[in-house]
């Protein structure tokens, strides 16, 4: 089980991160397939928002703390939402 999936970290950007402290320079925005599968398994296939069961392919990894606000692309910050709930969430939080 990975807390920080090696796929979540970028190979470039560490020098700039050290100078600026901007974590967006070192984290990928999108969750890796492995991270999404782990979060899906942790939630037992249930959408965190509508509480309905979905196959993995019908769900999206979502940052609990927004990436733009410094949220890391880690399992701890990942929640799986069904496609509709994910779209609704972002429509409500524009």
Tab-separated table of C-alpha atoms in Angstrom:
chain	number	residue	atom	x	y	z
A	1	UNK	CA	0.000	0.000	0.000
A	2	UNK	CA	1.448	3.330	-1.090
A	3	UNK	CA	0.795	6.570	0.780
A	4	UNK	CA	2.799	8.490	-1.802
A	5	UNK	CA	2.577	6.554	-5.041
A	6	UNK	CA	5.791	6.938	-7.040
A	7	UNK	CA	3.529	7.635	-10.025
A	8	UNK	CA	2.182	10.699	-8.197
A	9	UNK	CA	5.524	12.488	-8.131
A	10	UNK	CA	7.058	14.207	-11.135
A	11	UNK	CA	10.681	13.562	-12.005
A	12	UNK	CA	11.167	17.218	-12.924
A	13	UNK	CA	10.441	20.292	-10.864
A	14	UNK	CA	12.272	19.519	-7.604
A	15	UNK	CA	14.806	22.334	-8.036
A	16	UNK	CA	12.058	24.876	-8.683
A	17	UNK	CA	10.053	23.414	-5.768
A	18	UNK	CA	13.024	23.893	-3.421
A	19	UNK	CA	13.254	27.531	-4.426
A	20	UNK	CA	9.545	28.358	-4.400
A	21	UNK	CA	7.876	25.785	-2.134
A	22	UNK	CA	5.099	25.372	-4.727
A	23	UNK	CA	4.125	21.695	-4.376
A	24	UNK	CA	2.258	21.759	-7.680
A	25	UNK	CA	5.698	21.656	-9.320
A	26	UNK	CA	6.414	18.153	-7.987
A	27	UNK	CA	2.983	16.476	-7.931
A	28	UNK	CA	1.040	15.158	-10.882
A	29	UNK	CA	-2.468	16.575	-10.939
A	30	UNK	CA	-4.146	13.295	-11.895
A	31	UNK	CA	-4.202	10.230	-9.657
A	32	UNK	CA	-2.475	7.189	-11.132
A	33	UNK	CA	-4.444	4.054	-11.968
A	34	UNK	CA	-2.836	2.362	-8.958
A	35	UNK	CA	-3.885	5.155	-6.593
A	36	UNK	CA	-7.445	5.121	-7.918
A	37	UNK	CA	-7.680	1.335	-7.566
A	38	UNK	CA	-6.429	1.532	-3.976
A	39	UNK	CA	-8.900	4.309	-3.079
A	40	UNK	CA	-11.691	2.372	-4.820
A	41	UNK	CA	-10.863	-0.744	-2.814
A	42	UNK	CA	-10.711	1.302	0.412
A	43	UNK	CA	-14.237	2.592	-0.309
A	44	UNK	CA	-15.443	-0.884	-1.386
A	45	UNK	CA	-16.639	0.554	-4.721
A	46	UNK	CA	-19.008	3.057	-3.101
A	47	UNK	CA	-19.143	6.670	-4.319
A	48	UNK	CA	-18.267	8.907	-1.377
A	49	UNK	CA	-20.948	11.415	-2.314
A	50	UNK	CA	-24.097	9.514	-3.405
A	51	UNK	CA	-23.195	6.285	-1.540
A	52	UNK	CA	-24.049	4.051	-4.545
A	53	UNK	CA	-21.860	1.205	-5.813
A	54	UNK	CA	-20.099	1.604	-9.169
A	55	UNK	CA	-17.490	-0.282	-11.179
A	56	UNK	CA	-14.025	1.289	-11.041
A	57	UNK	CA	-14.278	2.459	-14.667
A	58	UNK	CA	-17.321	4.578	-13.772
A	59	UNK	CA	-15.524	6.471	-11.002
A	60	UNK	CA	-13.019	9.321	-10.859
A	61	UNK	CA	-10.266	10.106	-8.372
A	62	UNK	CA	-10.989	13.441	-6.681
A	63	UNK	CA	-8.730	15.545	-4.449
A	64	UNK	CA	-10.288	16.088	-0.987
A	65	UNK	CA	-8.169	19.232	-0.674
A	66	UNK	CA	-8.074	20.764	-4.138
A	67	UNK	CA	-4.842	20.451	-6.079
A	68	UNK	CA	-4.978	24.211	-6.741
A	69	UNK	CA	-5.053	24.777	-2.966
A	70	UNK	CA	-1.976	22.632	-2.359
A	71	UNK	CA	-3.707	19.255	-2.121
A	72	UNK	CA	-1.270	16.451	-2.819
A	73	UNK	CA	-1.924	13.594	-5.209
A	74	UNK	CA	-1.798	10.915	-2.513
A	75	UNK	CA	-4.116	8.151	-1.347
A	76	UNK	CA	-4.799	10.149	1.820
A	77	UNK	CA	-6.114	13.027	-0.306
A	78	UNK	CA	-8.019	10.855	-2.807
A	79	UNK	CA	-11.705	10.089	-2.738
A	80	UNK	CA	-13.518	8.175	-5.467
A	81	UNK	CA	-16.662	9.758	-6.881
A	82	UNK	CA	-18.960	8.495	-9.615
A	83	UNK	CA	-18.793	10.494	-12.828
A	84	UNK	CA	-22.065	12.352	-12.140
A	85	UNK	CA	-21.117	13.295	-8.568
A	86	UNK	CA	-17.679	14.436	-9.706
A	87	UNK	CA	-19.173	16.692	-12.382
A	88	UNK	CA	-21.796	18.020	-9.947
A	89	UNK	CA	-19.158	18.774	-7.313
A	90	UNK	CA	-17.067	20.847	-9.718
A	91	UNK	CA	-20.140	22.638	-11.084
A	92	UNK	CA	-21.092	23.635	-7.532
A	93	UNK	CA	-17.549	24.783	-6.636
A	94	UNK	CA	-16.645	27.009	-9.580
